[in-house]
mmCIF file of C-alpha atoms in Angstrom:
data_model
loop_
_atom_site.group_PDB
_atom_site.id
_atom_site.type_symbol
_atom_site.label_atom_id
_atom_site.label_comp_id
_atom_site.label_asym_id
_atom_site.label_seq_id
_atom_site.Cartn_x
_atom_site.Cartn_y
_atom_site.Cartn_z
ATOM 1 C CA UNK A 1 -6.195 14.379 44.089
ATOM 2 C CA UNK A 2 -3.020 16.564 44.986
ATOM 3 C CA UNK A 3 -0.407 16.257 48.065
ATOM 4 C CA UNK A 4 -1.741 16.187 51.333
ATOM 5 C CA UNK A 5 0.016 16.641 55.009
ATOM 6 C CA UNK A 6 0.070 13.858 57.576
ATOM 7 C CA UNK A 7 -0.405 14.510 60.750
ATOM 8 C CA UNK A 8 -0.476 12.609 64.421
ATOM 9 C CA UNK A 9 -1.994 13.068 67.787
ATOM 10 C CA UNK A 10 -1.229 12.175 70.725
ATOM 11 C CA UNK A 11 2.417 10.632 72.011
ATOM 12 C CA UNK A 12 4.742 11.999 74.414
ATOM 13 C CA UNK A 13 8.428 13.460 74.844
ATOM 14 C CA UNK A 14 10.618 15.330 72.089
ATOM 15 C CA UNK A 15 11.050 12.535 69.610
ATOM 16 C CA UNK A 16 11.326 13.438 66.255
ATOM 17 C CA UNK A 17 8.071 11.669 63.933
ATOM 18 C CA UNK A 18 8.673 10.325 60.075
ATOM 19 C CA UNK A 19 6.363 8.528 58.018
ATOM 20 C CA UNK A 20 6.626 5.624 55.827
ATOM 21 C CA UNK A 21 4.446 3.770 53.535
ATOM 22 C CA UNK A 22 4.840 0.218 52.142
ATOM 23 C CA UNK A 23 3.102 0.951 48.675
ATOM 24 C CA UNK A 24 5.507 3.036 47.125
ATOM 25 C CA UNK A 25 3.239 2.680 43.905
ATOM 26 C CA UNK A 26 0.422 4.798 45.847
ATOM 27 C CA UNK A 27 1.574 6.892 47.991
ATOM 28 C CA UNK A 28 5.202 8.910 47.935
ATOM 29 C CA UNK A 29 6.145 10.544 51.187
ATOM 30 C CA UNK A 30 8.839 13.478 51.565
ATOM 31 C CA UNK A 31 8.972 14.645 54.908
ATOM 32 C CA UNK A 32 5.474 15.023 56.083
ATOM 33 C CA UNK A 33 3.981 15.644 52.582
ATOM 34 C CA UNK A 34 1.934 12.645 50.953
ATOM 35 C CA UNK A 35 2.213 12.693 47.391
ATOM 36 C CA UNK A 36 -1.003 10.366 45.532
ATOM 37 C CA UNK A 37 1.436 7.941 42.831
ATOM 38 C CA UNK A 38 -1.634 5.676 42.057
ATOM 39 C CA UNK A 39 -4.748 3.902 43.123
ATOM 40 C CA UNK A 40 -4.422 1.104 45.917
ATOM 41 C CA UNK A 41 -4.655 0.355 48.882
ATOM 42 C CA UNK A 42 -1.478 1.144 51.721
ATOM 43 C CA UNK A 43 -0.306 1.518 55.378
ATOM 44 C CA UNK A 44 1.510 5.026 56.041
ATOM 45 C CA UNK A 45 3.271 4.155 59.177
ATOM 46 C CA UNK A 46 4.069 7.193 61.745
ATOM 47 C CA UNK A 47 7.437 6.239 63.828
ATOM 48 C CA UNK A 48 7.873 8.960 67.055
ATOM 49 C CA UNK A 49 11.443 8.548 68.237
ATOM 50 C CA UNK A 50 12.626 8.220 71.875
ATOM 51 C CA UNK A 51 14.139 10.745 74.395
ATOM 52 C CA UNK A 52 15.919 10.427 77.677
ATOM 53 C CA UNK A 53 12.604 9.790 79.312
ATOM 54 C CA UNK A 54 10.285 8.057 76.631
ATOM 55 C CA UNK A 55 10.441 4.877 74.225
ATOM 56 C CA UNK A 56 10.009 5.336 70.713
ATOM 57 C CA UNK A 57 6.354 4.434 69.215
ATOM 58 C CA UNK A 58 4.462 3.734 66.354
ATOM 59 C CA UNK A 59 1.247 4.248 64.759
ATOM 60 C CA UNK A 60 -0.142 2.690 61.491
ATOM 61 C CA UNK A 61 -3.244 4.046 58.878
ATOM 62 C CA UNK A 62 -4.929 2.370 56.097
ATOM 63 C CA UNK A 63 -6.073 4.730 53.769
ATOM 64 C CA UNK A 64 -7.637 3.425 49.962
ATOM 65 C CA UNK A 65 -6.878 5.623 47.152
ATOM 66 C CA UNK A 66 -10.055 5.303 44.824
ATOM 67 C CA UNK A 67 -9.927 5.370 41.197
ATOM 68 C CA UNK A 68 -10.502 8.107 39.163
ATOM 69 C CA UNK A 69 -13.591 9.065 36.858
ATOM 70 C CA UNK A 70 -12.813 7.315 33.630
ATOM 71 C CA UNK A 71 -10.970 10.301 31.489
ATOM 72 C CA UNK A 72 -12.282 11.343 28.251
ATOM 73 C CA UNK A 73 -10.271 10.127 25.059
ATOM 74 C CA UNK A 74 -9.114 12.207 22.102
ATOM 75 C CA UNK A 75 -8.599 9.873 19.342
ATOM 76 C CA UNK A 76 -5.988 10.709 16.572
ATOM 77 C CA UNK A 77 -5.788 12.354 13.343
ATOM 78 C CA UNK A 78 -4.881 10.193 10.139
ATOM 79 C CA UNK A 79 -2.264 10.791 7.737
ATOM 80 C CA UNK A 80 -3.092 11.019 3.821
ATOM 81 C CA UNK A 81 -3.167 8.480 1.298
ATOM 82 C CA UNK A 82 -3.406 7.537 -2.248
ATOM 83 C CA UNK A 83 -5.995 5.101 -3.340
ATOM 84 C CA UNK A 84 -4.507 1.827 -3.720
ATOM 85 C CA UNK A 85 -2.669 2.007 -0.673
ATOM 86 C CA UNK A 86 -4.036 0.124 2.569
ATOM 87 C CA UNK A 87 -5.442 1.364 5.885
ATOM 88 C CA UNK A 88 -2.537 0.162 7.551
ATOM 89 C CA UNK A 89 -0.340 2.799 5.585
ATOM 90 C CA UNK A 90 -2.057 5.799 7.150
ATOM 91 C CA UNK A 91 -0.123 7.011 10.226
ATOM 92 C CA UNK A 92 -2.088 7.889 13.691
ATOM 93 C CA UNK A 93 -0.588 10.425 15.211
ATOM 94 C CA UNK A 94 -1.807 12.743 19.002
ATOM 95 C CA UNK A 95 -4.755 12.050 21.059
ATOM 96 C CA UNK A 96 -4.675 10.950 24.348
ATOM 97 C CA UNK A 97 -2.061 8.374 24.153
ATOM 98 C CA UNK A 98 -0.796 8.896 27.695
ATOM 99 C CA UNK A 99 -3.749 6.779 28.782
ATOM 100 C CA UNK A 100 -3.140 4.301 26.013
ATOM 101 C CA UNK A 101 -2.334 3.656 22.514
ATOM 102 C CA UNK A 102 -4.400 3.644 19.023
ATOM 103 C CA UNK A 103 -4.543 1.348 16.019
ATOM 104 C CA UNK A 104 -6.951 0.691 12.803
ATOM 105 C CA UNK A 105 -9.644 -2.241 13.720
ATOM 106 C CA UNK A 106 -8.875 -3.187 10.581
ATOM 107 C CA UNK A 107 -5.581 -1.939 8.610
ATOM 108 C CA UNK A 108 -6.057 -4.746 5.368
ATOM 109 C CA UNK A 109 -9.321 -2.243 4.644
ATOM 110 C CA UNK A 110 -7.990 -0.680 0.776
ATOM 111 C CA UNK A 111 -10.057 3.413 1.651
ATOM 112 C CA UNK A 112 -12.037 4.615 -1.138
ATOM 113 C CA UNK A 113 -11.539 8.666 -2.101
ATOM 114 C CA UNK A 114 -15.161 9.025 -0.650
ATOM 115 C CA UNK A 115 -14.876 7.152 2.417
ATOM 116 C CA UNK A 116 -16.839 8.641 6.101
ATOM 117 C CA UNK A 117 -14.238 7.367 8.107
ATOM 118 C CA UNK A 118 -12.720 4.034 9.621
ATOM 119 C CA UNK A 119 -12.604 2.618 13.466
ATOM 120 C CA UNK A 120 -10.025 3.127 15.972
ATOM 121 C CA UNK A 121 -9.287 0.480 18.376
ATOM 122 C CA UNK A 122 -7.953 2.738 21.992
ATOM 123 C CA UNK A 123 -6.111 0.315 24.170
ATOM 124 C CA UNK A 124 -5.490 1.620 27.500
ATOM 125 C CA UNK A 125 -2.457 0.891 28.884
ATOM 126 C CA UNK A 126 -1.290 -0.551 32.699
ATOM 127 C CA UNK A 127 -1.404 3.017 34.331
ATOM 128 C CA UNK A 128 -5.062 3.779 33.153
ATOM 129 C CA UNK A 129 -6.275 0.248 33.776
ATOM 130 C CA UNK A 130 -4.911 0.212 37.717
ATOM 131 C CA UNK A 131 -5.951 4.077 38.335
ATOM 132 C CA UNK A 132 -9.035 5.038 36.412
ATOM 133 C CA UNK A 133 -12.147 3.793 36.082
ATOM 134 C CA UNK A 134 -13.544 1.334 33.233
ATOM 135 C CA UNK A 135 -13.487 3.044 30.048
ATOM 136 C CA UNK A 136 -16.766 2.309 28.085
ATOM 137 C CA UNK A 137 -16.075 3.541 24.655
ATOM 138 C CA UNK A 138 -12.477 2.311 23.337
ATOM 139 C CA UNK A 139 -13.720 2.523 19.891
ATOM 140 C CA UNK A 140 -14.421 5.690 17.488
ATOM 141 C CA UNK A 141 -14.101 6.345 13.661
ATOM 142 C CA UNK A 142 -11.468 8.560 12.140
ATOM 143 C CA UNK A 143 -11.864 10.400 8.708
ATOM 144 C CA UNK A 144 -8.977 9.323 6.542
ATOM 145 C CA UNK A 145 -8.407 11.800 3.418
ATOM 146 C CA UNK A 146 -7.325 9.914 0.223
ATOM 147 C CA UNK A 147 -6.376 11.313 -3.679
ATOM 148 C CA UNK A 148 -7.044 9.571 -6.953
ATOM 149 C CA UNK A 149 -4.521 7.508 -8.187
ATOM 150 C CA UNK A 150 -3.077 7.979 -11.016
ATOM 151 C CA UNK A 151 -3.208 5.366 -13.620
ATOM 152 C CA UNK A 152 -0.650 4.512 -16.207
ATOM 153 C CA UNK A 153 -2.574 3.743 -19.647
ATOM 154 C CA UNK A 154 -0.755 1.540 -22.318
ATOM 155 C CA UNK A 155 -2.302 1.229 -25.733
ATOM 156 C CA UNK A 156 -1.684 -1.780 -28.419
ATOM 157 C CA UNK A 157 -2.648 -2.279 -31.677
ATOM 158 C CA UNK A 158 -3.331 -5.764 -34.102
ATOM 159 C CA UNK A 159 -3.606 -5.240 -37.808
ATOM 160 C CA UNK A 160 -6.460 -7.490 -39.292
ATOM 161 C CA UNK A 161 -4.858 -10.030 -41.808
ATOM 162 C CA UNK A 162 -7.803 -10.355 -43.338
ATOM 163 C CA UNK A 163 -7.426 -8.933 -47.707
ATOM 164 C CA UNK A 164 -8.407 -5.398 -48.155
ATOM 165 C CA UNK A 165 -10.244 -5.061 -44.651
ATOM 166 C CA UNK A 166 -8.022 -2.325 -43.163
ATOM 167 C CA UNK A 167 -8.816 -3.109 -40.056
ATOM 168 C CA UNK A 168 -7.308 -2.651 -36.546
ATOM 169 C CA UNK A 169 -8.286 -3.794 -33.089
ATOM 170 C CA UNK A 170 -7.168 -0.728 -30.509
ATOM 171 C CA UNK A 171 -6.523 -2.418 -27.067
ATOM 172 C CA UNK A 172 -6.283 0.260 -24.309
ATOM 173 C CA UNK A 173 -5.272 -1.382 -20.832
ATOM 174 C CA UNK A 174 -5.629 0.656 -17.602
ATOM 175 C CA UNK A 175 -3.221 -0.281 -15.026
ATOM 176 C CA UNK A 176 -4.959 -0.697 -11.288
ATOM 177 C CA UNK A 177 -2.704 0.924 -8.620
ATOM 178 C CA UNK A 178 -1.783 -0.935 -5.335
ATOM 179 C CA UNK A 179 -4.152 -2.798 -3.752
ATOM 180 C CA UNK A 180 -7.320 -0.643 -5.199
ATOM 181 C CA UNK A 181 -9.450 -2.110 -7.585
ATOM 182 C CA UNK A 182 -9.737 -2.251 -11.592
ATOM 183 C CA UNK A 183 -10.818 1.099 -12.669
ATOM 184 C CA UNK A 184 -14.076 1.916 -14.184
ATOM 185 C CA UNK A 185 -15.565 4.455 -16.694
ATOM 186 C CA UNK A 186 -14.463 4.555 -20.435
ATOM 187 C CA UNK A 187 -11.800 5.275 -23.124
ATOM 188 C CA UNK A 188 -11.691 7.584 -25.887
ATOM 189 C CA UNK A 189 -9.565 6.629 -29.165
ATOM 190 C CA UNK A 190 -7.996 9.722 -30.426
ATOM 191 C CA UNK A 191 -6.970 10.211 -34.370
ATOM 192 C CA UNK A 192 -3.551 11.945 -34.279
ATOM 193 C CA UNK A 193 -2.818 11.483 -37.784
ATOM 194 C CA UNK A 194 -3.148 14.778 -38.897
ATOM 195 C CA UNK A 195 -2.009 18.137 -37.541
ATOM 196 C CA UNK A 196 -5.260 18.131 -35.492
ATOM 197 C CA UNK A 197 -6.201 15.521 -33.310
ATOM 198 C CA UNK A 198 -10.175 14.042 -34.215
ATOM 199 C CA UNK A 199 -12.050 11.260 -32.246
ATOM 200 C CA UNK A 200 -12.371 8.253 -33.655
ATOM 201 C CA UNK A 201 -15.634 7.638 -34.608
ATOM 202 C CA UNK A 202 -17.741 5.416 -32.368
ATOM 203 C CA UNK A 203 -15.073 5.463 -30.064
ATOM 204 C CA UNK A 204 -15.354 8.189 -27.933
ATOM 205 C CA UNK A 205 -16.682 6.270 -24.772
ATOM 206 C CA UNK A 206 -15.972 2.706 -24.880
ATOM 207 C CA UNK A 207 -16.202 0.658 -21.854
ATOM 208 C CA UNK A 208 -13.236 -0.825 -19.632
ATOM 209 C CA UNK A 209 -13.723 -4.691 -19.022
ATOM 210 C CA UNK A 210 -10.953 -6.238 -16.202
ATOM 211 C CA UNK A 211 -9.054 -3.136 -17.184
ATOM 212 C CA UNK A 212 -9.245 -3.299 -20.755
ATOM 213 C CA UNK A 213 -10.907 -1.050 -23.402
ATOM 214 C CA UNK A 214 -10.958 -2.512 -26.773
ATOM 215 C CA UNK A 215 -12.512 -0.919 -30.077
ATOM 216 C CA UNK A 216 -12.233 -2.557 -33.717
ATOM 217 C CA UNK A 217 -11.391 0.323 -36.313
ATOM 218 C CA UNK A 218 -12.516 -0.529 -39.515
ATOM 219 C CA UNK A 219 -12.240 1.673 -43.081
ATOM 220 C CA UNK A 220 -8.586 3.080 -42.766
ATOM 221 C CA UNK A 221 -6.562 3.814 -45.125
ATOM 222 C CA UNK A 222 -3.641 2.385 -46.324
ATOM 223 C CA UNK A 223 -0.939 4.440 -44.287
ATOM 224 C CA UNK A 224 0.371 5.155 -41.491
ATOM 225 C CA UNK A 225 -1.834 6.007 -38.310
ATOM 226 C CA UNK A 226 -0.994 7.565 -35.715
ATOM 227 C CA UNK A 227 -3.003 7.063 -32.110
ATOM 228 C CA UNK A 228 -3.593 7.740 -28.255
ATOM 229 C CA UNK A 229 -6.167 6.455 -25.666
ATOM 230 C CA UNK A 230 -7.583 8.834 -23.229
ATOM 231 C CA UNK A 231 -9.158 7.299 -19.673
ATOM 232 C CA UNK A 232 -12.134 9.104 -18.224
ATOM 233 C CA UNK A 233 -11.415 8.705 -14.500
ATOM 234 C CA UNK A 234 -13.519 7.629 -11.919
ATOM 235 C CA UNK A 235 -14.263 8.010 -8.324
ATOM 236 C CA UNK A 236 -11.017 6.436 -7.207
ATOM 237 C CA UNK A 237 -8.840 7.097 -10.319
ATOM 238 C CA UNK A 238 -7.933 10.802 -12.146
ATOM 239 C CA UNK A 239 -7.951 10.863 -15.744
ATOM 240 C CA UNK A 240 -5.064 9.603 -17.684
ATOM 241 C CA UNK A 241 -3.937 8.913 -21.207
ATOM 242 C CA UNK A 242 -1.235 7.168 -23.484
ATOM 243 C CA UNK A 243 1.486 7.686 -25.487
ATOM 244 C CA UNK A 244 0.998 7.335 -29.400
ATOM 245 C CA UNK A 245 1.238 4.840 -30.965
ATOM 246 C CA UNK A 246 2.231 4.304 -35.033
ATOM 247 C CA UNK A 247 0.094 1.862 -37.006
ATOM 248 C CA UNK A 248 1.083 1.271 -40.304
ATOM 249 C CA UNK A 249 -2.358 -0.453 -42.057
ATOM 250 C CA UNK A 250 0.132 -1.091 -45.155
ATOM 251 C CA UNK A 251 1.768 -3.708 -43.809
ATOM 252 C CA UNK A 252 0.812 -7.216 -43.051
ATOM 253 C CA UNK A 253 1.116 -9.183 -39.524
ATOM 254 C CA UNK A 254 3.835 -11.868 -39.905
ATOM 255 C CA UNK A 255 2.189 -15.485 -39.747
ATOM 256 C CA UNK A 256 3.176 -18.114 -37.689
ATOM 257 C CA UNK A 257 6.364 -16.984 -36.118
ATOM 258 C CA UNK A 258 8.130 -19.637 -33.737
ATOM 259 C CA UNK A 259 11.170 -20.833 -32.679
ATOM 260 C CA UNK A 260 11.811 -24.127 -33.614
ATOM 261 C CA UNK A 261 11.736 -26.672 -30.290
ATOM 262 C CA UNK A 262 14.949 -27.152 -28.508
ATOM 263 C CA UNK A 263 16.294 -30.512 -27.322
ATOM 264 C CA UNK A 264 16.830 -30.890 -23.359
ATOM 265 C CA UNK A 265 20.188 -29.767 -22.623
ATOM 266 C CA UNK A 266 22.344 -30.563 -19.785
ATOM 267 C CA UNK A 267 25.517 -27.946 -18.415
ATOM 268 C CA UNK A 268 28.280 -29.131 -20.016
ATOM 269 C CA UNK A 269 26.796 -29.284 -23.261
ATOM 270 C CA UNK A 270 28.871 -27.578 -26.336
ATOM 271 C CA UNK A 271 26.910 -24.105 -27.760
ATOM 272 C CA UNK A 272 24.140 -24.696 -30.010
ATOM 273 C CA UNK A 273 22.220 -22.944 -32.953
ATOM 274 C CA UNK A 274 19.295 -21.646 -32.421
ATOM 275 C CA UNK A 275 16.412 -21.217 -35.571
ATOM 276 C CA UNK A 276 13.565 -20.389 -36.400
ATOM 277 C CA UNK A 277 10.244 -20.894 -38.553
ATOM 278 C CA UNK A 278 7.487 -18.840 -40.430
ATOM 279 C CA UNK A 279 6.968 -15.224 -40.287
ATOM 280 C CA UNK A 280 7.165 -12.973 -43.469
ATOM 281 C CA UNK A 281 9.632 -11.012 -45.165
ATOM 282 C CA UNK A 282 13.357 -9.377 -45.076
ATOM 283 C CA UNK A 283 13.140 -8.685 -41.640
ATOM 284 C CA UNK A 284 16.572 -9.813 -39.810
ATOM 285 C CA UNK A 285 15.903 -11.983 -36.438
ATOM 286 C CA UNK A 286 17.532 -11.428 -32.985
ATOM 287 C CA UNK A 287 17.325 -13.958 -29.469
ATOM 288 C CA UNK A 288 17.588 -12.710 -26.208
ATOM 289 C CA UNK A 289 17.674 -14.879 -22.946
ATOM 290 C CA UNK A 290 16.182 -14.081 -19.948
ATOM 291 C CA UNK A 291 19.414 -15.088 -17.915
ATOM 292 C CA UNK A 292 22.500 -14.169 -19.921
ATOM 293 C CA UNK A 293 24.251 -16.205 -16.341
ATOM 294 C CA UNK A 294 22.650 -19.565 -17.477
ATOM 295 C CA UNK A 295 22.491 -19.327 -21.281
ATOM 296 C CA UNK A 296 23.969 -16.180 -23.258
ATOM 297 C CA UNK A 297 23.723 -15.613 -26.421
ATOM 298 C CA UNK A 298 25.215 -14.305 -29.711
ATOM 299 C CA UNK A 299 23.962 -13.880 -32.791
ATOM 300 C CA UNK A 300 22.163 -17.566 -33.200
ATOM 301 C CA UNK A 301 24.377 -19.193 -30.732
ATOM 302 C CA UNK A 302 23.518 -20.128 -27.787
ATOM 303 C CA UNK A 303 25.913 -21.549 -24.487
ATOM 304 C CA UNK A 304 24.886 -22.999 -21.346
ATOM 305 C CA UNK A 305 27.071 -21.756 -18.722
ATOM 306 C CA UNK A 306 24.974 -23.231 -15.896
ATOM 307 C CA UNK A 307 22.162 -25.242 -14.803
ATOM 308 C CA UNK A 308 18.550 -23.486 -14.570
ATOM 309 C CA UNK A 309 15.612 -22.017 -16.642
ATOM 310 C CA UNK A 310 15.691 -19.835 -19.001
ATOM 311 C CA UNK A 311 13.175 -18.113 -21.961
ATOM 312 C CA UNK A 312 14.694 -17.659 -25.384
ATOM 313 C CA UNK A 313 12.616 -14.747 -27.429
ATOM 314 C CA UNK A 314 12.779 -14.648 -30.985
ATOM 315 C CA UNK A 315 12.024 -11.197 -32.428
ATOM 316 C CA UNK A 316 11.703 -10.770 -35.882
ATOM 317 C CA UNK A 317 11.691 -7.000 -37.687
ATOM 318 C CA UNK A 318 9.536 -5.955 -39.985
ATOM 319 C CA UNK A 319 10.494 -4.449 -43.301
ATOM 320 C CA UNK A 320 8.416 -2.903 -46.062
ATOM 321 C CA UNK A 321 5.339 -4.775 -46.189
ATOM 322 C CA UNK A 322 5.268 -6.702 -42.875
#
């Protein structure tokens, strides 16, 4: 309710009357004007002043300021987001937050591109719960708008050792984004050989397992190949596709390729030599260390400049026929 006046009877003499209340937290007084802060319960007390021939005087009122009807809440609009991102990630923003505040029941939820909508939890805050009534319904869902991800699709190849097969195993792996799922649908293997691109046969819908699309290619010729993987999409994903890849069915796989075991070293120790064993051909090898601070390394040598863990890779280049 708005202002109202106060207002005595009764009393005698000139005095001037002011008013005073001892809940300043539910009723404000200015003059004779009564201002409503909150609900409560207070004592506006009227004080009449003396004159030459009467005492001051007092008089006291209880008056109980109910609460109000329960208001009606506007719950908030969610921000956009990519799939693979969580709940949590989508901002709330307007509604009625001077009665309260607004957060996802659940904000660990990963929303699907075809979602309805997720609940809002409304808190009210300590103004609405001392002035208003109860509110029933503090919960309501909110549509959240989220776009395909967009995949990133990397495709390997292995060259069958076996004589005169020609064969090569395509792996195509589909990289989930976020927190979203593995992707579904299928992968088409793409020829790019020649100056127009051809699908490979039998492989123009082959499914994804964990991620993974993988298609044996059997009958090719002794060359070199050239090759891309294109990803169908799905509900939560947009199509996507890789770079090409070379394959060069003339050459062998190197057998056996390892790096022959290293003795336990301690800092302090002097460089050493690192080797290897098996693989084929005039291909040169290179090392690398995954921590040039604890062990660098040049050429075949190798010094410790530290203690920790390391890996040592051994890569060995091909040449003509491997």
């Amino acid at each position: 309710d708005g202002s109202f006046i106060l207002e005595i009877t009764g009393g005698s003499g000139n005095g001037k009357v002011t008013y005073s209340c001892d809940e300043n937290d539910v009723i404000s007084i200015n003059g004779n004007t009564a201002t409503i802060v909150g609900a409560g319960t207070a004592t506006i007390t009227a004080t009449k002043l003396g004159d030459e021939n009467y005492n001051s005087a007092t008089a006291t009122y209880e008056i109980n300021i109910a609460n109000a009807p329960a208001p009606s809440i506007t719950y908030p609009t969610a921000s956009e987001l990519i799939y693979g991102q969580k709940l949590g990630d989508s901002f709330l923003t307007g509604g009625s937050t001077q009665y309260g505040s607004f957060a996802w029941e659940n904000k660990n939820i990963i929303p699907t591109v075809g979602n309805d909508s997720y609940k809002v939890i409304f808190t009210p805050n300590s103004h609405t719960l001392k002035n208003y009534e109860t509110i029933q319904s503090i919960t309501s869902n909110v549509k959240v708008k989220v776009t395909k991800a967009n995949p990133t699709v990397t495709l390997t190849s292995k060259i069958s050792n076996e004589t005169g097969s020609r064969k090569v195993v395509l792996s195509a792996a589909i990289d989930k984004v976020g927190y979203g799922d593995n992707v579904t649908g299928t992968v088409k293997f793409i020829n790019c050989t020649g100056d127009i691109d051809s699908d490979i046969e039998g492989a123009t819908a082959v499914s994804i397992k964990n991620g993974v699309a993988t298609y044996t290619w059997t009958g090719m010729p002794n060359q070199l190949h050239k090759v891309k993987a294109v990803y169908s999409g799905d509900e939560n994903y947009n199509s996507a596709f890789s770079s090409e890849i070379s394959i060069d069915t003339s050459k062998k796989n190197q057998d056996n390729f390892t790096i022959y075991p290293i003795d336990s070293k301690i800092y302090g120790d002097e460089p050493f030599i690192l080797y290897t064993k098996g693989g084929n051909g005039s291909g040169s090898v290179i090392f690398e260390s995954s921590d040039s601070s604890i062990i660098s390394i040049s050429g075949n040598i190798a010094t410790i400049h530290k203690a920790g863990s390391v890996k040592i890779t051994a890569k060995k280049y091909g040449d003509e026929n491997y």
